[in-house]
Short mmCIF file of C-alpha atoms in Angstrom, two decimals:
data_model
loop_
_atom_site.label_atom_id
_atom_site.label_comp_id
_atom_site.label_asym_id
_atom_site.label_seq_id
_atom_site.Cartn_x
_atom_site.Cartn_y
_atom_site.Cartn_z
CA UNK A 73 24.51 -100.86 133.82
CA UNK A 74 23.04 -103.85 135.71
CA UNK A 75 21.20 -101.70 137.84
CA UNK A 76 19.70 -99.68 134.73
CA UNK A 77 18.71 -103.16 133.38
CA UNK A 78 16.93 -104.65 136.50
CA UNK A 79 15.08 -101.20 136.82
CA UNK A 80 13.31 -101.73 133.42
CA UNK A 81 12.89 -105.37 133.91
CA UNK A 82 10.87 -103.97 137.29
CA UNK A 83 8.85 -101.20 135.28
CA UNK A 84 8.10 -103.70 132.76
CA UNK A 85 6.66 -106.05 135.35
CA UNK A 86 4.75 -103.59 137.14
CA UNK A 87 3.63 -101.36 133.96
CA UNK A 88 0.14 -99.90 134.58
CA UNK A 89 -3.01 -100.10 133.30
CA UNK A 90 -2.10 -103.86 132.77
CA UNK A 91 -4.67 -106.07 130.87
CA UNK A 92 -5.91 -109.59 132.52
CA UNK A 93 -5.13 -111.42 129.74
CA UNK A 94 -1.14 -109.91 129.98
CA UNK A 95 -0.85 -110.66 133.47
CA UNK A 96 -2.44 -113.77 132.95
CA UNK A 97 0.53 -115.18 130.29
CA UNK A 98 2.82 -113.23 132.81
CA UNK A 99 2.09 -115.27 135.15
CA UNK A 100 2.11 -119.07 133.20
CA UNK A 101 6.25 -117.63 132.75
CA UNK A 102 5.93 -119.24 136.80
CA UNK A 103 3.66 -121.80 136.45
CA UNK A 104 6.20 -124.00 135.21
CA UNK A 105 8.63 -124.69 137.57
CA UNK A 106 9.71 -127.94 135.64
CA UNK A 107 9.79 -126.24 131.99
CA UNK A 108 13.74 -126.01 131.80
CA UNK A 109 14.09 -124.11 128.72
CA UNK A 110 11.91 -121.17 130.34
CA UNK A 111 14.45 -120.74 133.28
CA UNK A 112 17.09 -121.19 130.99
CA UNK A 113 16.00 -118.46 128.44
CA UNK A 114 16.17 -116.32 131.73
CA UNK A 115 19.18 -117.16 132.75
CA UNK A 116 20.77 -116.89 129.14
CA UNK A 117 19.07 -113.11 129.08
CA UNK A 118 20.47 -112.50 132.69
CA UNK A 119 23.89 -114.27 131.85
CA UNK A 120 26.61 -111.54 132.45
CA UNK A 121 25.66 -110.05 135.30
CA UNK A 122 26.78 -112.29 137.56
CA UNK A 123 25.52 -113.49 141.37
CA UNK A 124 26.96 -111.26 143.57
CA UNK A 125 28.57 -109.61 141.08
CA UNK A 126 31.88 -108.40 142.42
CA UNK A 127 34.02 -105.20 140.81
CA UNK A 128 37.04 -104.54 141.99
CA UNK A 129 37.85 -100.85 141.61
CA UNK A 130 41.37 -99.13 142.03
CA UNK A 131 41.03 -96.04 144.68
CA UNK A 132 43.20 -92.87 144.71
CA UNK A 133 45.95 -94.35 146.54
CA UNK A 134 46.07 -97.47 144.17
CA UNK A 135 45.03 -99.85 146.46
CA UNK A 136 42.30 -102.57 145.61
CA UNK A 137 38.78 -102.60 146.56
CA UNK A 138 35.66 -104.31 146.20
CA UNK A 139 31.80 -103.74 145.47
CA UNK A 140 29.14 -106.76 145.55
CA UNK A 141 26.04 -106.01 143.93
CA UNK A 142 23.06 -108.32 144.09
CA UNK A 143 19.32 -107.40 142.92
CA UNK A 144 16.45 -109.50 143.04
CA UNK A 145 13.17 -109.45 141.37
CA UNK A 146 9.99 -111.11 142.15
CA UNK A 147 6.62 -111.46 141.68
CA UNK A 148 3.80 -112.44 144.59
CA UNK A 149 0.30 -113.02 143.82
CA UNK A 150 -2.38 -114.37 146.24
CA UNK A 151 -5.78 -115.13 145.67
CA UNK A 152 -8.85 -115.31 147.83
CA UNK A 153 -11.51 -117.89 147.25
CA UNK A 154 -13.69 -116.84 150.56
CA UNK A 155 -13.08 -113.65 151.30
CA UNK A 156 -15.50 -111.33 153.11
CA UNK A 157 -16.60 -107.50 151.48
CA UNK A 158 -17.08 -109.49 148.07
CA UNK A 159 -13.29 -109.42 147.78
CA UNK A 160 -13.11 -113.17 146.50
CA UNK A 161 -10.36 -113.34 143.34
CA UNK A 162 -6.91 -111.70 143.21
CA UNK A 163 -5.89 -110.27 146.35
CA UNK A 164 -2.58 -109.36 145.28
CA UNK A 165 -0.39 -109.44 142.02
CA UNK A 166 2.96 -107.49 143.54
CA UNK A 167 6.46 -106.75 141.60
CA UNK A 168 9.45 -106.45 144.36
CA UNK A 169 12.76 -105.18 142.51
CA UNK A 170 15.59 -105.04 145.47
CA UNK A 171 18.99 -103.97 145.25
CA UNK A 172 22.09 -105.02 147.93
CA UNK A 173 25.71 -102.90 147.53
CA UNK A 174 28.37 -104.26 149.72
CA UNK A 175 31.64 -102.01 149.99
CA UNK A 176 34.53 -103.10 151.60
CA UNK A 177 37.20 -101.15 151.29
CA UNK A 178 39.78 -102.77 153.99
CA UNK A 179 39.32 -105.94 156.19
CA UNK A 180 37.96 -103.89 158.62
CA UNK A 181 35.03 -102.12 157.47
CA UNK A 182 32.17 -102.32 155.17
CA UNK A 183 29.41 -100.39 153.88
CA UNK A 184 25.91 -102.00 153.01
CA UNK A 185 23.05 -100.45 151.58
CA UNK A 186 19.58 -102.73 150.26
CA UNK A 187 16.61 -100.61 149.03
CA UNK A 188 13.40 -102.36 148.02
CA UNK A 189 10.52 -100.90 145.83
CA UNK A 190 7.25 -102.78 145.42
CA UNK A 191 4.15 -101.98 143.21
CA UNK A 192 0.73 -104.09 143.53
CA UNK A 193 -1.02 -104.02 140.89
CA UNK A 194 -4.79 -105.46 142.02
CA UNK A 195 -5.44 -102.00 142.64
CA UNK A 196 -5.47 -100.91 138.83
CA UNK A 197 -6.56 -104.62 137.33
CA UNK A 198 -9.93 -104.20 139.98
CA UNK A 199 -10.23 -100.81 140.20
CA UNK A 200 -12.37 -99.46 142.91
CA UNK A 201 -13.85 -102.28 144.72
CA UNK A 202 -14.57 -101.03 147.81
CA UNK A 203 -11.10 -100.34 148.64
CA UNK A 204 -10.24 -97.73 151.49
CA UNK A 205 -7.54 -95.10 150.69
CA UNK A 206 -5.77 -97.09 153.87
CA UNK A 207 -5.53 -100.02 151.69
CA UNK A 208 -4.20 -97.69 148.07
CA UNK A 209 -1.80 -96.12 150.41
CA UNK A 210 -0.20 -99.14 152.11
CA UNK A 211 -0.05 -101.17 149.19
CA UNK A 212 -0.03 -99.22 145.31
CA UNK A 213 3.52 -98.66 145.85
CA UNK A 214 6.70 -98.57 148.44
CA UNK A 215 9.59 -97.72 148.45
CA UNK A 216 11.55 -98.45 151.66
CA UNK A 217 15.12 -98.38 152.71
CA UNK A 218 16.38 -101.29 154.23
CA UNK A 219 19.40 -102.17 156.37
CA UNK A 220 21.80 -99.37 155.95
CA UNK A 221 24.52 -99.74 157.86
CA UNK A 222 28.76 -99.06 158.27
CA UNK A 223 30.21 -102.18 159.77
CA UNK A 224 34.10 -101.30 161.66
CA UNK A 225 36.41 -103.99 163.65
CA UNK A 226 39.05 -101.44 165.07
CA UNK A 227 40.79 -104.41 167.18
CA UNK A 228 39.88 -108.22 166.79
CA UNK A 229 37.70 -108.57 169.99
CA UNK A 230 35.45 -105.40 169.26
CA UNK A 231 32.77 -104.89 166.21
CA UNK A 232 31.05 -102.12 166.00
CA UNK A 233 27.75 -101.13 163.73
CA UNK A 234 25.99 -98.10 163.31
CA UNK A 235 22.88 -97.32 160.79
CA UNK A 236 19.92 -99.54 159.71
CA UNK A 237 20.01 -103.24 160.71
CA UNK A 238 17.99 -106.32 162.05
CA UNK A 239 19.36 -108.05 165.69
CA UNK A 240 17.96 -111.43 166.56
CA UNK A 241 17.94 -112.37 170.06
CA UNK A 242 16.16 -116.02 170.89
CA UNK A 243 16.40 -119.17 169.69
CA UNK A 244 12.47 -119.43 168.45
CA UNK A 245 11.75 -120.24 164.90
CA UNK A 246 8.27 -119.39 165.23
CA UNK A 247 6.94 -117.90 168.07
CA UNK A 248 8.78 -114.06 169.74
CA UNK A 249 9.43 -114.42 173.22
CA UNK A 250 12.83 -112.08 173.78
CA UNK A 251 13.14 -111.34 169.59
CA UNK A 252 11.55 -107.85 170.72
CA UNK A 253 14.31 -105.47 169.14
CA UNK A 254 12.73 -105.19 165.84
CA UNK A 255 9.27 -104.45 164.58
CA UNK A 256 7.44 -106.83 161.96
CA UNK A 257 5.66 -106.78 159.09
CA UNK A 258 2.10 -108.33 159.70
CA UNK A 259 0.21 -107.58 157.15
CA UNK A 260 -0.18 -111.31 155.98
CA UNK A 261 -0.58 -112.78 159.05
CA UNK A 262 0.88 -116.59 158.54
CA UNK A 263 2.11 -116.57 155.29
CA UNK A 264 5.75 -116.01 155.47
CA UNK A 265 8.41 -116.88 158.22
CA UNK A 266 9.40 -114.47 160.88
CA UNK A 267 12.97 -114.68 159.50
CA UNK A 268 11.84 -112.48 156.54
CA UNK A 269 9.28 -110.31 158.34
CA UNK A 270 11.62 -108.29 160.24
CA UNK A 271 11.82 -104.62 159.85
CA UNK A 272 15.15 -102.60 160.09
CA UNK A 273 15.84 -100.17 162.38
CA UNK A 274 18.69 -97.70 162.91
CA UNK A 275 20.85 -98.62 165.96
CA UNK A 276 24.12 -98.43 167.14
CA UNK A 277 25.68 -101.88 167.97
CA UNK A 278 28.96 -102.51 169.89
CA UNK A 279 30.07 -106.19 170.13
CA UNK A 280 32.95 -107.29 172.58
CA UNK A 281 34.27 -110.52 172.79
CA UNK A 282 35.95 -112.58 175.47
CA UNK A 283 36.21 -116.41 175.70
CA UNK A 284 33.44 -118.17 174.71
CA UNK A 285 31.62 -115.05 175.44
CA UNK A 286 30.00 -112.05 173.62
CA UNK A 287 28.74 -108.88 175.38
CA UNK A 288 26.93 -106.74 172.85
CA UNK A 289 25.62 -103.24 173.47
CA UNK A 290 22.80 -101.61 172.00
CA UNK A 291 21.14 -98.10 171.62
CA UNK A 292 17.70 -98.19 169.31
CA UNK A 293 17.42 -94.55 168.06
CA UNK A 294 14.51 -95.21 165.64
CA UNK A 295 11.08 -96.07 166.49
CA UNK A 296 9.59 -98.17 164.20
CA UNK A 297 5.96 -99.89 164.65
CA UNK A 298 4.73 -103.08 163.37
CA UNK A 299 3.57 -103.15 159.86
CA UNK A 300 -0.36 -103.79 160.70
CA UNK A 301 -3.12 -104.50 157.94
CA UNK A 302 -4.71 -101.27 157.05
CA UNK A 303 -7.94 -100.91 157.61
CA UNK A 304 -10.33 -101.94 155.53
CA UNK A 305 -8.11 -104.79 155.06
CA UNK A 306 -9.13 -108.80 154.92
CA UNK A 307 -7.34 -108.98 157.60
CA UNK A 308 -7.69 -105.59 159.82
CA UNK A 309 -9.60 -107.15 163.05
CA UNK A 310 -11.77 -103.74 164.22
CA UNK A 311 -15.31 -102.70 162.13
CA UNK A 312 -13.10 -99.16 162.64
CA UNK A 313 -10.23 -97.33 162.35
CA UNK A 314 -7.57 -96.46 165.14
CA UNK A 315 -4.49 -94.94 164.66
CA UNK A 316 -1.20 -95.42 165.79
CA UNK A 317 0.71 -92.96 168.06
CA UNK A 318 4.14 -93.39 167.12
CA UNK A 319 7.16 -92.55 169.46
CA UNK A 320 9.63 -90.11 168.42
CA UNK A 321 12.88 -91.15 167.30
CA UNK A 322 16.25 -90.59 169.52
CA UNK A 323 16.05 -88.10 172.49
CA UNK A 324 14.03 -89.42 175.76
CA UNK A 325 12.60 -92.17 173.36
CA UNK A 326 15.75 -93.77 172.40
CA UNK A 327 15.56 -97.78 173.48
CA UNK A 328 18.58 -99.41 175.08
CA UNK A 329 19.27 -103.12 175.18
CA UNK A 330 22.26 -105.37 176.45
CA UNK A 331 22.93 -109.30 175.51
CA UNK A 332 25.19 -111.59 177.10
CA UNK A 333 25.68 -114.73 174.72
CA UNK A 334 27.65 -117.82 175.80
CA UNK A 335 28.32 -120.64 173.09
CA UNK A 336 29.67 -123.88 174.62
CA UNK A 337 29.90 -127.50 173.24
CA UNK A 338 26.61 -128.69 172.99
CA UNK A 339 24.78 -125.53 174.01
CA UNK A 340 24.36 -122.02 174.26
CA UNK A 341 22.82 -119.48 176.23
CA UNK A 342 21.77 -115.89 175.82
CA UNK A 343 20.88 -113.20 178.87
CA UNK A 344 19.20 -110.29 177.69
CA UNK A 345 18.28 -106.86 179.46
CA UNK A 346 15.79 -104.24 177.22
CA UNK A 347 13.92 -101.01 177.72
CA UNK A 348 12.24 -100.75 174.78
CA UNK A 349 8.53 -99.32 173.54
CA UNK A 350 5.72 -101.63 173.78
CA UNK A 351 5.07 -102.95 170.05
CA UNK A 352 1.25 -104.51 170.85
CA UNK A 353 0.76 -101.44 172.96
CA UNK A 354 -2.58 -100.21 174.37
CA UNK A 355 -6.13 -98.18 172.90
CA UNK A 356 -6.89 -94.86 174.71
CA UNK A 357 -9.40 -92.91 173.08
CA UNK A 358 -9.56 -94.06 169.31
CA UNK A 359 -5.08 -94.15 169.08
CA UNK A 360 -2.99 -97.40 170.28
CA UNK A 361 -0.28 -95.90 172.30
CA UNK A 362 2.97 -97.17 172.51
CA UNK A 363 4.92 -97.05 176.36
CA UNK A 364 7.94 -98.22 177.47
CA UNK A 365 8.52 -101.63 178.84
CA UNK A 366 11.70 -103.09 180.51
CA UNK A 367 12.62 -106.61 179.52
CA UNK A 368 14.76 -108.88 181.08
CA UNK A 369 14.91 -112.67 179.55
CA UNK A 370 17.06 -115.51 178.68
CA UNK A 371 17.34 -118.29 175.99
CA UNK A 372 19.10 -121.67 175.72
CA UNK A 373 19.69 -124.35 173.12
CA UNK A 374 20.67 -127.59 174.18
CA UNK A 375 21.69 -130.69 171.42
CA UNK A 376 21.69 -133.85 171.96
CA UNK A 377 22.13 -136.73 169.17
CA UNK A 378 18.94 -135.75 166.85
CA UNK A 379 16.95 -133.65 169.14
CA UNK A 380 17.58 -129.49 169.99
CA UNK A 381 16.07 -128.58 172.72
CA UNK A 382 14.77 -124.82 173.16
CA UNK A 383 13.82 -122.46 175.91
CA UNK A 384 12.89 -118.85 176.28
CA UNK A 385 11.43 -116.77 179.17
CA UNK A 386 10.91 -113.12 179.41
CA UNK A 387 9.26 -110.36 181.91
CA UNK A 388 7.89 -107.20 180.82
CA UNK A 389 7.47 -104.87 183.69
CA UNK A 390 4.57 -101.40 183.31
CA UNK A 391 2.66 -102.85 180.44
CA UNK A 392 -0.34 -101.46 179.77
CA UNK A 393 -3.57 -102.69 178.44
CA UNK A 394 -6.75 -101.49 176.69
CA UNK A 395 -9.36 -101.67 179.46
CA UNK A 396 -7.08 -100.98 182.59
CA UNK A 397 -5.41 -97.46 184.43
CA UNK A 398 -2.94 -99.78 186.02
CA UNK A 399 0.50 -100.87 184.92
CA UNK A 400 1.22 -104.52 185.06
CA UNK A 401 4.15 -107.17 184.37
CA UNK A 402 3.90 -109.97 181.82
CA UNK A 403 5.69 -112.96 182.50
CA UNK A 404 6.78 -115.26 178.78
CA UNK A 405 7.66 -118.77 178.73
CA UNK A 406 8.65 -120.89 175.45
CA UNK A 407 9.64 -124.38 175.99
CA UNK A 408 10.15 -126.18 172.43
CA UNK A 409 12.64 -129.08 170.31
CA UNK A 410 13.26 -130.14 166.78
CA UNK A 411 13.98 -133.49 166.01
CA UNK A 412 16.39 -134.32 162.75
CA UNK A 413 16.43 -137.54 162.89
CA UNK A 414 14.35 -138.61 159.92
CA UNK A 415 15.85 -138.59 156.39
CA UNK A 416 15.70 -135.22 154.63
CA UNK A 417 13.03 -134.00 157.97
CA UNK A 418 12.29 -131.86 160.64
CA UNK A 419 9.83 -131.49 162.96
CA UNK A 420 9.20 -129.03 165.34
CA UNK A 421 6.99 -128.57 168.43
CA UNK A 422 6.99 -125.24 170.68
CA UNK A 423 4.47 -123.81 172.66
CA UNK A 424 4.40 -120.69 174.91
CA UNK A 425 2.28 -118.86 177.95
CA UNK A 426 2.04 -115.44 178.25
CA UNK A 427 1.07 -114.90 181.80
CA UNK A 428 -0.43 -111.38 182.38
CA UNK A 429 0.00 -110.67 186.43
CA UNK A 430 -3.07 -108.96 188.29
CA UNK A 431 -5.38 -109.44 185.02
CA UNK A 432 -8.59 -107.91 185.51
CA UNK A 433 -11.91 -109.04 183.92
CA UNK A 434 -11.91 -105.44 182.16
CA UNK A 435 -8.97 -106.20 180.49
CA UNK A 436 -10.40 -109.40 178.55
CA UNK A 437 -13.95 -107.92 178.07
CA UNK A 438 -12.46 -105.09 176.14
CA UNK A 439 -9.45 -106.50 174.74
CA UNK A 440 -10.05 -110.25 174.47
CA UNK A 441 -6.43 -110.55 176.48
CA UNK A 442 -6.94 -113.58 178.80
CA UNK A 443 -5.23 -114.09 181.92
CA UNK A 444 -2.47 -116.90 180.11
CA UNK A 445 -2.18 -116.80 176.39
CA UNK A 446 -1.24 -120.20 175.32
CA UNK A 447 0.28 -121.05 171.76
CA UNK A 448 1.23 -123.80 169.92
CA UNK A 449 3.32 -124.27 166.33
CA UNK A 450 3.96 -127.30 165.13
CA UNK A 451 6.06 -127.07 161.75
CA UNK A 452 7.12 -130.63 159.83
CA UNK A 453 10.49 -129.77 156.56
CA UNK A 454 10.77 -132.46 153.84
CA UNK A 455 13.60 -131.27 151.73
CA UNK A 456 13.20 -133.80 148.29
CA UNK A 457 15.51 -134.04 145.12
CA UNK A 458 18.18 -133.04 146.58
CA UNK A 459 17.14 -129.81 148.50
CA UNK A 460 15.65 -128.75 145.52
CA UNK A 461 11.89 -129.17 146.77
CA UNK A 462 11.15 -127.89 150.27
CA UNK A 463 7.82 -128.76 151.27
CA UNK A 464 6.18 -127.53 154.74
CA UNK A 465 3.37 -127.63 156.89
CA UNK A 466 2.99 -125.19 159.46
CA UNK A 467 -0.03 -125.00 162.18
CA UNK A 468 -0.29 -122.16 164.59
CA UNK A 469 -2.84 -122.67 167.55
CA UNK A 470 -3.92 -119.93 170.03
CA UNK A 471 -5.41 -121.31 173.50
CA UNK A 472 -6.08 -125.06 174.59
CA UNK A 473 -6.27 -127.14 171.93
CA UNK A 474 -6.54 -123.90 169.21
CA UNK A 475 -9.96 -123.04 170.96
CA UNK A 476 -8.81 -119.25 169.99
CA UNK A 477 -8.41 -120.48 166.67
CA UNK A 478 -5.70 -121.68 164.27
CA UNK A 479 -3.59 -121.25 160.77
CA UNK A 480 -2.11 -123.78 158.86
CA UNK A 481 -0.18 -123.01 155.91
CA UNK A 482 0.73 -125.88 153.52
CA UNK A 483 3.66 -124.76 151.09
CA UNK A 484 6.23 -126.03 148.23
CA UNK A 485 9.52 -124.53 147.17
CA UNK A 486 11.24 -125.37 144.33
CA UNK A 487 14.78 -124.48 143.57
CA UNK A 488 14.36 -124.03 139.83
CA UNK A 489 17.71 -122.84 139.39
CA UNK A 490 20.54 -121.13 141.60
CA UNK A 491 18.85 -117.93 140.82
CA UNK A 492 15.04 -119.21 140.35
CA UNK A 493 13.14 -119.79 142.98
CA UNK A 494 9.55 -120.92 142.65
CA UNK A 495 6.89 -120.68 145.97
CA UNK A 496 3.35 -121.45 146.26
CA UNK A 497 1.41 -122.74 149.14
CA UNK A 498 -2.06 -122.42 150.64
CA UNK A 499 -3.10 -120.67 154.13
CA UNK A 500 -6.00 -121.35 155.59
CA UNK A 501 -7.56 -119.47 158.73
CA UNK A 502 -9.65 -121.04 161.64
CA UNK A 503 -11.51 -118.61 163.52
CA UNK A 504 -12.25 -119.18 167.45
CA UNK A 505 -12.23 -117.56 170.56
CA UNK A 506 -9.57 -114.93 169.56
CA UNK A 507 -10.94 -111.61 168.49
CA UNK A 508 -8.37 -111.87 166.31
CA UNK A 509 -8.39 -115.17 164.67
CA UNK A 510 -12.33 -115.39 164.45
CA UNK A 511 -11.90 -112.03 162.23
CA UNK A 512 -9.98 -113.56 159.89
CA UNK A 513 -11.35 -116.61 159.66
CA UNK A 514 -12.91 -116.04 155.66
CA UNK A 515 -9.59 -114.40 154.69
CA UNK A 516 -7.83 -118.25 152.83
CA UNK A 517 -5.24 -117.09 150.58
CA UNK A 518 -3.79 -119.30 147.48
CA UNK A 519 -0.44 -117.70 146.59
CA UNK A 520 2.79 -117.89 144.62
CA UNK A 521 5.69 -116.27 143.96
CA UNK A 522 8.72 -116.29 141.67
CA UNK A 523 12.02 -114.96 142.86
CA UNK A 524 15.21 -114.07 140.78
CA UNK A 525 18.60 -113.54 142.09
CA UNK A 526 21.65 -112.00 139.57
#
C-alpha cells in the first residue's frame, strides 16, 4: 500500500505539461525550512508508514521473518545565472522517488533491492531551447536499478555477496586515488559528494576474516562507465560529440580485484591489487576507448588526539592516452589530514600528484594531460543547532595554486525533521589552464533540494 502511495505522490510531483506558476508554489512547500507546521502537515499525511517500516511475515514453515521498506522522495532544482548557449534560468527541476526492500529471512542472509526513477521536468517547462536529443535522453526520465544484491555468512569468518553493489577502497573524502572499483556519476561536476555519486555494479564479493585482518576477494562482471554530461551539455567540455566504447560485460572483460585491510589501535591500513578497465580511458578516431589497467596501491589512516592523518598511492601500469601509440604507467600519490579539534568543526586539507611516466609533449597538446596533475581540496564542516544545520565550504584546485582552475561550492543543510531534509548551496566554476575547467567556467549553478524519508 505504501508503495502505491509514494508512486502517486511521485507522479503528482513530476506530472507533465506543468505550469510555472504550479511549480513555482511547489517549490515555496521547500523554501521554508523553518515553517514547522508545513513539515508537520507532511509528516501528519505520511504518519503510518513508518521509517524503515518493518513487517514481519510468517513463512510456510511458521517461522518469523522480516521486510524493511524505506522510500524516499525528493525534489532538485538548479538554476543558472551565467550560463553559456542562452541557457541562463532553470537548469533543472527533477522528482527522484526511490524505493529500498531489505529481506532477511535468517541471521545469515539477506536480500536487498533499491530502484530509483527520476523525471526532469525543464525539458517540458522550456521546451525546445536548443536542447540536443543527448541532453532529452539522459535526463527526461530514468529509471535505474540500484544495488541488488544477496548477502550470505555460511560460517562467522566468511561473508559472501553476489549481485549489484558499491565497494569503497581508500580513505579519501574527496579526491579517488585507489576508490577505482566503481564508476561515477559526473554529470554535475562539484555539486554533490563522491559518497553519493557512486554507481553500482554487479560483482561477486567474498570476505574472510582473520585477526585484525580482512582479505576480501573480488570478481567485477559488469562494465559500467562513468556517467559523463551529454553533449550539448553546460558542462560537456568538446565543441563535438564522441562516443563511448563500452566493454562487454563478464567473459575476457570481467575485472578482478583483491584487498588486504588491517585495523589496529590508532590506525589502519589497506593493500589493494586491481585489473580493472580504464574509466578516463583514451580518444581513437571520434570513440573514447576503454583498456585494461592493473592497479596495485595502498592506504593508511593514522589518529592522533584531534588530527587523522591520510595517505594513498597507486600505479596504473599500460594506460593509454589520446595523442600517444605507447602504453605507459601512472604513478598516484594523496597525502591529506582532518583536524576535529574545533567545536562542532572540521577541516580538511588533501592534495594529490598524478605522475604520468615517459609523458610526451603529444600527449598534453592533444589532451591537455600534463606530465604531474596536481590537486588540492580543502573542505571546512560547521554542524550548528545541534547537528541540525550543516554548513560547508568546499574548494577544489587543479595545478599550482588552481592555475588549471577551481570550484568552490558553498552549501547549507538543514535537518527539518527526521524525515525532512532541506539542501541548497551555490557552485561556482573558475576556469584556467584545464581544458576542462576553463569549459565550464560560465556553467554557476544555484540549487536546492528537498528530501523525504518514510
Amino acid at each position: 500500500m505504501r508503495l502505491i502511495v509514494a508512486a502517486g505522490i511521485l507522479l503528482f510531483c513530476t506530472f507533465t505539461p506543468v505550469q510555472a506558476q504550479d511549480v513555482d508554489e511547489l517549490l515555496q512547500n521547500f523554501d521554508t525550512p523553518s515553517d514547522n507546521a508545513t513539515s508537520g502537515e507532511l509528516d501528519s499525511v505520511m504518519e503510518g508508514f513508518g521509517s524503515g517500516e518493518s513487517v514481519s511475515v510468517e513463512n510456510s514453515s511458521g517461522e518469523r521473518s522480516d521486510f524493511d521498506f524505506t522510500t524516499s522522495i525528493s525534489l532538485y532544482s538548479s538554476y543558472a545565472h551565467s550560463a553559456e548557449r542562452g541557457r541562463q534560468g532553470l537548469a533543472a527541476l527533477r522528482g527522484e522517488f526511490q524505493e529500498d526492500v531489505e529481506y532477511k529471512p535468517s541471521m545469515n542472509l539477506e536480500f536487498f533491492v533499491s530502484v530509483k526513477y527520476s523525471r526532469d521536468l525543464v525539458f517540458g517547462i522550456r521546451g525546445d531551447d536548443g536542447y540536443t536529443h543527448n541532453e532529452v535522453d539522459d535526463r527526461a526520465e530514468e529509471l535505474e536499478l540500484r544495488s541488488a544484491y544477496i548477502l550470505a555468512t555460511p560460517f562467522s569468518a566468511l561473508d559472501l555477496k553476489i549481485g549489484r553493489q558499491v565497494v569503497v577502497w581508500g580513505k579519501s573524502d574527496n579526491i579517488r586515488i585507489t576508490d577505482v572499483l566503481n564508476p561515477m556519476d559526473k554529470r554535475e561536476p562539484g555539486l554533490t559528494d563522491i559518497e553519493d555519486l557512486r554507481l553500482p555494479v554487479f560483482m561477486t564479493k567474498a570476505d574472510y576474516y582473520f585477526g585484525d585482518w580482512n582479505l576480501a576477494l573480488i570478481a567485477v562482471h559488469e562494465n559500467r562507465l562513468d556517467k559523463l554530461p551529454p553533449y550539448g551539455s553546460d558542462y560537456y567540455p568538446a565543441p563535438y560529440e564522441i562516443d563511448d566504447v563500452k566493454p562487454a560485460d563478464g567473459g575476457s572483460e570481467t575485472e578482478y580485484a583483491a584487498a588486504l585491510n588491517g585495523i589496529f589501535s590508532g590506525w589502519d591500513l589497506s593493500l589493494y591489487a586491481a585489473k580493472i578497465h580504464d574509466d578516463t580511458g583514451y580518444i581513437r578516431m571520434g570513440e573514447r576507448l576503454h583498456d585494461f589497467t592493473e592497479m596495485l596501491g595502498f592506504s593508511v589512516n593514522i589518529a592522533e588526539g584531534n588530527w587523522l592523518l591520510k595517505g594513498e598511492g597507486a600505479y596504473f601500469s599500460r594506460l593509454r592516452y589520446t595523442g600517444s601509440e605507447d602504453e605507459k604507467p601512472r604513478g598516484d600519490i594523496l597525502l591529506g589530514g582532518e583536524y576535529s579539534g574545533f567545536e562542532d568543526m572540521t577541516v580538511s586539507l588533501e592534495l594529490a600528484d598524478r605522475h604520468t611516466f615517459d609523458h610526451e609533449e603529444r600527449i598534453e597538446r592533444l589532451s591537455g594531460s600534463r606530465e604531474d596533475e596536481l590537486e588540492t581540496v580543502l573542505r571546512v564542516t560547521k554542524n550548528m543547532y545541534n547537528e541540525r544545520l550543516e554548513l560547508t565550504y568546499l574548494a577544489y584546485a587543479y595545478r599550482e595554486w588552481g592555475s588549471g582552475g577551481y570550484l568552490q561550492r558553498i552549501e547549507a543543510e538543514w535537518e527539518q525533521t527526521d524525515r525532512l531534509t532541506l539542501r541548497g548551496g551555490l557552485g561556482l566554476y573558475n576556469g584556467g589552464s584545464r581544458d576542462m575547467m576553463e569549459s565550464i567556467r560560465k556553467s554557476d549553478r544555484v540549487y536546492t533540494e528537498a528530501k523525504y524519508v518514510f
